[in-house]
PDB file of C-alpha atoms in Angstrom:
ATOM      1  CA  MET L 143       1.795   0.293  30.466  1.00  0.00           C
ATOM      2  CA  ILE L 144       3.513   2.444  33.091  1.00  0.00           C
ATOM      3  CA  TYR L 145       6.300  -0.100  33.537  1.00  0.00           C
ATOM      4  CA  SER L 146       6.781  -0.175  29.741  1.00  0.00           C
ATOM      5  CA  LEU L 147       7.017   3.607  29.578  1.00  0.00           C
ATOM      6  CA  LEU L 148       9.635   3.455  32.360  1.00  0.00           C
ATOM      7  CA  ASP L 149      11.554   0.883  30.282  1.00  0.00           C
ATOM      8  CA  LYS L 150      11.024  -1.779  32.925  1.00  0.00           C
ATOM      9  CA  ASN L 151      10.071  -4.580  30.563  1.00  0.00           C
ATOM     10  CA  ALA L 152      10.576  -7.411  33.054  1.00  0.00           C
ATOM     11  CA  GLU L 153       8.166  -5.858  35.548  1.00  0.00           C
ATOM     12  CA  ALA L 154       5.717  -5.096  32.754  1.00  0.00           C
ATOM     13  CA  LYS L 155       5.670  -8.738  31.627  1.00  0.00           C
ATOM     14  CA  GLU L 156       5.193  -9.929  35.199  1.00  0.00           C
ATOM     15  CA  GLN L 157       2.260  -7.596  35.832  1.00  0.00           C
ATOM     16  CA  PHE L 158       0.659  -8.429  32.494  1.00  0.00           C
ATOM     17  CA  ALA L 159       0.941 -12.159  33.284  1.00  0.00           C
ATOM     18  CA  LYS L 160      -0.963 -11.541  36.524  1.00  0.00           C
ATOM     19  CA  TYR L 161      -3.603  -9.592  34.608  1.00  0.00           C
ATOM     20  CA  ARG L 162      -4.080 -12.470  32.167  1.00  0.00           C
ATOM     21  CA  GLU L 163      -4.613 -14.863  35.073  1.00  0.00           C
ATOM     22  CA  LEU L 164      -7.293 -12.608  36.560  1.00  0.00           C
ATOM     23  CA  SER L 165      -8.915 -11.800  33.196  1.00  0.00           C
ATOM     24  CA  PRO L 166      -8.400 -14.783  30.880  1.00  0.00           C
ATOM     25  CA  LYS L 167     -10.836 -13.553  28.271  1.00  0.00           C
ATOM     26  CA  LYS L 168      -8.818 -10.333  27.832  1.00  0.00           C
ATOM     27  CA  PHE L 169     -12.061  -8.511  27.093  1.00  0.00           C
ATOM     28  CA  GLU L 170     -10.851  -5.112  28.201  1.00  0.00           C
ATOM     29  CA  VAL L 171      -7.595  -5.246  26.224  1.00  0.00           C
ATOM     30  CA  GLU L 172      -9.075  -6.652  23.031  1.00  0.00           C
ATOM     31  CA  GLY L 173     -12.063  -4.333  23.182  1.00  0.00           C
ATOM     32  CA  PHE L 174      -9.794  -1.329  23.613  1.00  0.00           C
ATOM     33  CA  VAL L 175      -7.542  -2.382  20.733  1.00  0.00           C
ATOM     34  CA  HIS L 176     -10.505  -3.024  18.422  1.00  0.00           C
ATOM     35  CA  LEU L 177     -12.018   0.335  19.353  1.00  0.00           C
ATOM     36  CA  ILE L 178      -8.792   2.185  18.554  1.00  0.00           C
ATOM     37  CA  CYS L 179      -8.452   0.338  15.232  1.00  0.00           C
ATOM     38  CA  ALA L 180     -12.052   1.149  14.301  1.00  0.00           C
ATOM     39  CA  ILE L 181     -11.658   4.840  15.160  1.00  0.00           C
ATOM     40  CA  PHE L 182      -8.396   5.052  13.224  1.00  0.00           C
ATOM     41  CA  PHE L 183      -9.920   3.357  10.191  1.00  0.00           C
ATOM     42  CA  CYS L 184     -13.061   5.501  10.149  1.00  0.00           C
ATOM     43  CA  CYS L 185     -11.289   8.795  10.814  1.00  0.00           C
ATOM     44  CA  HIS L 186      -8.165   8.321   8.728  1.00  0.00           C
ATOM     45  CA  CYS L 187      -8.204   5.437   6.240  1.00  0.00           C
ATOM     46  CA  VAL L 188     -11.700   5.956   4.841  1.00  0.00           C
ATOM     47  CA  PRO L 189     -11.587   9.743   4.286  1.00  0.00           C
ATOM     48  CA  SER L 190      -8.031   9.996   2.994  1.00  0.00           C
ATOM     49  CA  TRP L 191      -6.706   6.736   1.567  1.00  0.00           C
ATOM     50  CA  SER L 192      -9.909   5.292   0.116  1.00  0.00           C
ATOM     51  CA  ILE L 193     -11.588   8.458  -1.136  1.00  0.00           C
ATOM     52  CA  SER L 194      -8.335   9.639  -2.732  1.00  0.00           C
ATOM     53  CA  PHE L 195      -8.883   7.209  -5.640  1.00  0.00           C
ATOM     54  CA  TYR L 196     -12.151   8.782  -6.772  1.00  0.00           C
ATOM     55  CA  PRO L 197     -11.213  12.323  -7.945  1.00  0.00           C
ATOM     56  CA  GLN L 198      -9.038  10.993 -10.786  1.00  0.00           C
ATOM     57  CA  LEU L 199     -11.725   8.518 -11.848  1.00  0.00           C
ATOM     58  CA  ILE L 200     -14.374  11.238 -11.853  1.00  0.00           C
ATOM     59  CA  LEU L 201     -12.111  13.671 -13.722  1.00  0.00           C
ATOM     60  CA  ASN L 202     -11.374  11.086 -16.407  1.00  0.00           C
ATOM     61  CA  PHE L 203     -15.066  10.266 -16.739  1.00  0.00           C
ATOM     62  CA  ARG L 204     -16.100  13.912 -17.089  1.00  0.00           C
ATOM     63  CA  ARG L 205     -13.380  14.727 -19.603  1.00  0.00           C
ATOM     64  CA  LYS L 206     -13.658  11.391 -21.441  1.00  0.00           C
ATOM     65  CA  SER L 207      -9.903  11.721 -21.610  1.00  0.00           C
ATOM     66  CA  VAL L 208      -6.831  10.606 -19.701  1.00  0.00           C
ATOM     67  CA  VAL L 209      -4.463  13.083 -21.341  1.00  0.00           C
ATOM     68  CA  GLY L 210      -2.153  14.422 -18.636  1.00  0.00           C
ATOM     69  CA  LEU L 211      -2.402  11.362 -16.414  1.00  0.00           C
ATOM     70  CA  ASN L 212       0.882   9.528 -16.159  1.00  0.00           C
ATOM     71  CA  PHE L 213       0.281   5.940 -17.269  1.00  0.00           C
ATOM     72  CA  ASP L 214       3.455   4.699 -15.588  1.00  0.00           C
ATOM     73  CA  PHE L 215       2.090   5.812 -12.223  1.00  0.00           C
ATOM     74  CA  VAL L 216      -1.159   3.878 -12.705  1.00  0.00           C
ATOM     75  CA  LEU L 217       0.652   0.689 -13.745  1.00  0.00           C
ATOM     76  CA  LEU L 218       3.125   0.870 -10.857  1.00  0.00           C
ATOM     77  CA  ASN L 219       0.322   1.726  -8.447  1.00  0.00           C
ATOM     78  CA  LEU L 220      -1.659  -1.335  -9.538  1.00  0.00           C
ATOM     79  CA  THR L 221       1.401  -3.513  -8.961  1.00  0.00           C
ATOM     80  CA  LYS L 222       1.881  -2.000  -5.514  1.00  0.00           C
ATOM     81  CA  HIS L 223      -1.709  -2.467  -4.360  1.00  0.00           C
ATOM     82  CA  SER L 224      -1.972  -5.952  -5.886  1.00  0.00           C
ATOM     83  CA  SER L 225       1.052  -7.064  -3.877  1.00  0.00           C
ATOM     84  CA  TYR L 226      -0.422  -5.493  -0.760  1.00  0.00           C
ATOM     85  CA  MET L 227      -3.765  -7.214  -1.359  1.00  0.00           C
ATOM     86  CA  ILE L 228      -2.095 -10.621  -1.784  1.00  0.00           C
ATOM     87  CA  TYR L 229      -0.268 -10.157   1.518  1.00  0.00           C
ATOM     88  CA  ASN L 230      -3.348  -9.019   3.438  1.00  0.00           C
ATOM     89  CA  VAL L 231      -5.816 -11.547   2.026  1.00  0.00           C
ATOM     90  CA  CYS L 232      -3.508 -14.527   2.441  1.00  0.00           C
ATOM     91  CA  LEU L 233      -2.457 -13.684   5.987  1.00  0.00           C
ATOM     92  CA  TYR L 234      -5.980 -12.808   7.110  1.00  0.00           C
ATOM     93  CA  PHE L 235      -7.875 -15.771   5.619  1.00  0.00           C
ATOM     94  CA  SER L 236      -5.363 -18.630   5.426  1.00  0.00           C
ATOM     95  CA  PRO L 237      -5.133 -20.789   8.593  1.00  0.00           C
ATOM     96  CA  ILE L 238      -1.953 -22.393   7.221  1.00  0.00           C
ATOM     97  CA  ILE L 239      -0.150 -19.058   6.870  1.00  0.00           C
ATOM     98  CA  GLN L 240      -1.434 -17.914  10.258  1.00  0.00           C
ATOM     99  CA  LYS L 241      -0.048 -21.089  11.837  1.00  0.00           C
ATOM    100  CA  GLN L 242       3.318 -20.439  10.191  1.00  0.00           C
ATOM    101  CA  TYR L 243       3.179 -16.882  11.533  1.00  0.00           C
ATOM    102  CA  PHE L 244       2.437 -18.057  15.084  1.00  0.00           C
ATOM    103  CA  ASP L 245       5.179 -20.691  14.869  1.00  0.00           C
ATOM    104  CA  THR L 246       7.646 -18.003  13.806  1.00  0.00           C
ATOM    105  CA  TYR L 247       6.684 -15.110  16.058  1.00  0.00           C
ATOM    106  CA  GLY L 248       4.995 -16.740  19.040  1.00  0.00           C
ATOM    107  CA  ASP L 249       1.896 -18.577  20.158  1.00  0.00           C
ATOM    108  CA  GLN L 250      -1.658 -17.702  19.216  1.00  0.00           C
ATOM    109  CA  GLU L 251      -1.752 -14.912  21.791  1.00  0.00           C
ATOM    110  CA  VAL L 252       0.238 -12.849  19.296  1.00  0.00           C
ATOM    111  CA  MET L 253      -1.993 -10.780  17.012  1.00  0.00           C
ATOM    112  CA  ILE L 254      -1.467 -11.113  13.266  1.00  0.00           C
ATOM    113  CA  PRO L 255      -0.466  -7.767  11.711  1.00  0.00           C
ATOM    114  CA  VAL L 256      -3.503  -7.675   9.401  1.00  0.00           C
ATOM    115  CA  ALA L 257      -7.031  -6.577  10.284  1.00  0.00           C
ATOM    116  CA  ALA L 258     -10.291  -6.620   8.348  1.00  0.00           C
ATOM    117  CA  ASN L 259      -9.912  -2.956   7.411  1.00  0.00           C
ATOM    118  CA  ASP L 260      -6.525  -3.701   5.821  1.00  0.00           C
ATOM    119  CA  VAL L 261      -8.122  -6.371   3.639  1.00  0.00           C
ATOM    120  CA  ALA L 262     -11.018  -4.084   2.693  1.00  0.00           C
ATOM    121  CA  PHE L 263      -8.737  -1.175   1.828  1.00  0.00           C
ATOM    122  CA  SER L 264      -6.357  -3.239  -0.309  1.00  0.00           C
ATOM    123  CA  ILE L 265      -9.179  -4.857  -2.307  1.00  0.00           C
ATOM    124  CA  HIS L 266     -10.818  -1.459  -2.780  1.00  0.00           C
ATOM    125  CA  ALA L 267      -7.510   0.038  -3.933  1.00  0.00           C
ATOM    126  CA  VAL L 268      -6.936  -2.717  -6.499  1.00  0.00           C
ATOM    127  CA  VAL L 269     -10.450  -2.352  -7.917  1.00  0.00           C
ATOM    128  CA  LEU L 270     -10.242   1.447  -8.200  1.00  0.00           C
ATOM    129  CA  THR L 271      -6.745   1.398  -9.690  1.00  0.00           C
ATOM    130  CA  ALA L 272      -7.832  -1.277 -12.196  1.00  0.00           C
ATOM    131  CA  LEU L 273     -10.783   0.922 -13.183  1.00  0.00           C
ATOM    132  CA  THR L 274      -8.388   3.827 -13.757  1.00  0.00           C
ATOM    133  CA  LEU L 275      -6.253   1.566 -15.949  1.00  0.00           C
ATOM    134  CA  PHE L 276      -9.387   0.522 -17.839  1.00  0.00           C
ATOM    135  CA  GLN L 277     -10.181   4.199 -18.498  1.00  0.00           C
ATOM    136  CA  ILE L 278      -6.759   4.537 -20.122  1.00  0.00           C
ATOM    137  CA  PHE L 279      -7.800   1.973 -22.724  1.00  0.00           C
ATOM    138  CA  ILE L 280     -11.257   3.400 -23.511  1.00  0.00           C
ATOM    139  CA  TYR L 281     -10.739   7.180 -23.285  1.00  0.00           C
ATOM    140  CA  GLU L 282      -8.733   9.610 -25.361  1.00  0.00           C
ATOM    141  CA  ARG L 283      -5.074   9.386 -24.426  1.00  0.00           C
ATOM    142  CA  GLY L 284      -3.299  11.222 -27.250  1.00  0.00           C
ATOM    143  CA  PRO L 285       0.275  10.138 -27.954  1.00  0.00           C
ATOM    144  CA  GLN L 286       0.855   9.048 -24.363  1.00  0.00           C
ATOM    145  CA  LYS L 287       1.849   5.480 -23.593  1.00  0.00           C
ATOM    146  CA  VAL L 288       3.457   3.429 -20.871  1.00  0.00           C
ATOM    147  CA  SER L 289       7.221   3.813 -20.882  1.00  0.00           C
ATOM    148  CA  ARG L 290       9.557   0.904 -21.468  1.00  0.00           C
ATOM    149  CA  PHE L 291      11.103   1.457 -18.060  1.00  0.00           C
ATOM    150  CA  ALA L 292       7.771   1.047 -16.235  1.00  0.00           C
ATOM    151  CA  THR L 293       6.830  -1.965 -18.351  1.00  0.00           C
ATOM    152  CA  GLY L 294      10.193  -3.589 -17.762  1.00  0.00           C
ATOM    153  CA  LEU L 295      10.038  -2.885 -14.036  1.00  0.00           C
ATOM    154  CA  VAL L 296       6.584  -4.433 -13.679  1.00  0.00           C
ATOM    155  CA  VAL L 297       7.611  -7.500 -15.693  1.00  0.00           C
ATOM    156  CA  LEU L 298      10.732  -7.825 -13.548  1.00  0.00           C
ATOM    157  CA  VAL L 299       8.742  -7.549 -10.305  1.00  0.00           C
ATOM    158  CA  TRP L 300       6.125 -10.136 -11.252  1.00  0.00           C
ATOM    159  CA  GLY L 301       8.790 -12.388 -12.724  1.00  0.00           C
ATOM    160  CA  PHE L 302      10.639 -12.220  -9.415  1.00  0.00           C
ATOM    161  CA  ALA L 303       7.397 -13.004  -7.565  1.00  0.00           C
ATOM    162  CA  ALA L 304       6.808 -16.037  -9.807  1.00  0.00           C
ATOM    163  CA  ILE L 305      10.322 -17.328  -9.102  1.00  0.00           C
ATOM    164  CA  CYS L 306       9.728 -16.913  -5.365  1.00  0.00           C
ATOM    165  CA  PHE L 307       6.472 -18.848  -5.706  1.00  0.00           C
ATOM    166  CA  PHE L 308       8.203 -21.853  -7.253  1.00  0.00           C
ATOM    167  CA  ILE L 309      10.921 -21.647  -4.584  1.00  0.00           C
ATOM    168  CA  ALA L 310       8.319 -21.665  -1.802  1.00  0.00           C
ATOM    169  CA  LEU L 311       6.165 -24.383  -3.392  1.00  0.00           C
ATOM    170  CA  PRO L 312       8.184 -27.509  -2.422  1.00  0.00           C
ATOM    171  CA  SER L 313       8.582 -26.527   1.240  1.00  0.00           C
ATOM    172  CA  HIS L 314       5.214 -24.707   1.512  1.00  0.00           C
ATOM    173  CA  SER L 315       6.969 -21.587   2.822  1.00  0.00           C
ATOM    174  CA  TRP L 316       3.892 -19.456   2.297  1.00  0.00           C
ATOM    175  CA  LEU L 317       4.678 -16.975   5.056  1.00  0.00           C
ATOM    176  CA  TRP L 318       8.035 -16.256   3.444  1.00  0.00           C
ATOM    177  CA  LEU L 319       6.314 -15.844   0.074  1.00  0.00           C
ATOM    178  CA  ILE L 320       3.749 -13.299   1.224  1.00  0.00           C
ATOM    179  CA  THR L 321       6.517 -11.456   3.074  1.00  0.00           C
ATOM    180  CA  ILE L 322       8.136 -11.058  -0.347  1.00  0.00           C
ATOM    181  CA  PHE L 323       4.909  -9.532  -1.643  1.00  0.00           C
ATOM    182  CA  ASN L 324       4.854  -7.166   1.321  1.00  0.00           C
ATOM    183  CA  SER L 325       8.429  -6.111   0.514  1.00  0.00           C
ATOM    184  CA  ILE L 326       7.385  -5.546  -3.096  1.00  0.00           C
ATOM    185  CA  GLN L 327       4.570  -3.216  -2.072  1.00  0.00           C
ATOM    186  CA  VAL L 328       6.923  -1.223   0.157  1.00  0.00           C
ATOM    187  CA  SER L 329       9.441  -0.889  -2.679  1.00  0.00           C
ATOM    188  CA  MET L 330       6.766   0.098  -5.192  1.00  0.00           C
ATOM    189  CA  THR L 331       5.481   2.746  -2.783  1.00  0.00           C
ATOM    190  CA  CYS L 332       8.894   4.423  -2.981  1.00  0.00           C
ATOM    191  CA  VAL L 333       9.031   4.163  -6.784  1.00  0.00           C
ATOM    192  CA  LYS L 334       5.500   4.785  -8.041  1.00  0.00           C
ATOM    193  CA  TYR L 335       5.406   8.559  -7.432  1.00  0.00           C
ATOM    194  CA  ILE L 336       8.544   9.304  -9.456  1.00  0.00           C
ATOM    195  CA  PRO L 337       6.899   9.191 -12.931  1.00  0.00           C
ATOM    196  CA  GLN L 338       4.133  11.566 -11.808  1.00  0.00           C
ATOM    197  CA  SER L 339       6.590  14.369 -10.947  1.00  0.00           C
ATOM    198  CA  HIS L 340       8.807  16.397 -13.250  1.00  0.00           C
ATOM    199  CA  LEU L 341      11.997  18.077 -12.105  1.00  0.00           C
ATOM    200  CA  CYS L 342      13.271  20.245 -14.942  1.00  0.00           C
ATOM    201  CA  PRO L 343      15.893  23.039 -14.787  1.00  0.00           C
ATOM    202  CA  LEU L 344      14.689  24.652 -18.032  1.00  0.00           C
ATOM    203  CA  PRO L 345      12.677  27.904 -17.911  1.00  0.00           C
ATOM    204  CA  LEU L 346       9.094  28.045 -19.147  1.00  0.00           C
ATOM    205  CA  MET L 347       9.997  29.709 -22.464  1.00  0.00           C
ATOM    206  CA  VAL L 348      12.285  26.775 -23.300  1.00  0.00           C
ATOM    207  CA  GLN L 349       9.905  24.018 -22.157  1.00  0.00           C
ATOM    208  CA  PRO L 350       6.367  25.428 -22.257  1.00  0.00           C
ATOM    209  CA  ILE L 351       3.487  23.769 -20.420  1.00  0.00           C
ATOM    210  CA  ILE L 352      -0.021  23.308 -21.750  1.00  0.00           C
ATOM    211  CA  TRP L 353      -1.695  23.774 -18.393  1.00  0.00           C
ATOM    212  CA  ASN L 354      -5.067  22.432 -19.513  1.00  0.00           C
ATOM    213  CA  TYR L 355      -3.500  19.039 -20.170  1.00  0.00           C
ATOM    214  CA  ASP L 356      -0.809  18.848 -17.528  1.00  0.00           C
ATOM    215  CA  HIS L 357      -1.828  17.108 -14.309  1.00  0.00           C
ATOM    216  CA  SER L 358       1.563  16.483 -12.757  1.00  0.00           C
ATOM    217  CA  LEU L 359       3.819  18.280 -10.339  1.00  0.00           C
ATOM    218  CA  ARG L 360       6.563  20.480 -11.783  1.00  0.00           C
ATOM    219  CA  PHE L 361       9.221  22.581 -10.105  1.00  0.00           C
ATOM    220  CA  TYR L 362      10.540  25.669 -11.929  1.00  0.00           C
ATOM    221  CA  PRO L 363      13.314  26.555 -11.459  1.00  0.00           C
ATOM    222  CA  THR L 364      15.193  23.951  -9.484  1.00  0.00           C
ATOM    223  CA  PRO L 365      16.415  25.188  -6.095  1.00  0.00           C
ATOM    224  CA  HIS L 366      19.946  26.578  -5.783  1.00  0.00           C
ATOM    225  CA  THR L 367      20.483  24.998  -2.363  1.00  0.00           C
ATOM    226  CA  VAL L 368      19.082  21.849  -0.811  1.00  0.00           C
ATOM    227  CA  TYR L 369      19.133  21.418   2.965  1.00  0.00           C
ATOM    228  CA  SER L 370      19.040  17.925   4.458  1.00  0.00           C
TER     229      SER L 370
END
């Protein structure tokens, strides 16, 4: 570790090779890594990422209404987490994809970039987002509906994923395919929050807000200067 911090990678590899000879089971290293992952998951992922899905579900249930919730956000969010779940589940459980990963990035000493907590979080996110989408169908929603843009984007994304599947099918390029799904979830992460925010230069008297039904972020007025 000290050699790595000093940017002496050759010496670091040499010393680590000696360590592996003396400790072939790598108990200390693996135990330390698993401990850090467990602490990170319990202290960060569970409280913030996982619990963050419940307030909207509870609010919808109490109000028996989804008025004010942006339907585009829910649909895009479900697409994002579904892609992430496909990537995590396939890479974590499939020996074929793991072999392709090791063949591409190194031998089996290389750790796959997916842990059990990643699989658990992605499945949990898909289930909770699907429940939110189900509430949209059963609760009062007023005149709100999913926009054509969001619908078209989701159809385009899954259509692209289907094309990639048929491209990967003859050569069994499953690692390449799930990498596409991972790229989709990254792209959807950048897009999904846009429908939930409103940037409007009009004053309140021109575009009034019914605060009891508005659950999105608005900026009034827009800033005169933006610093980058």
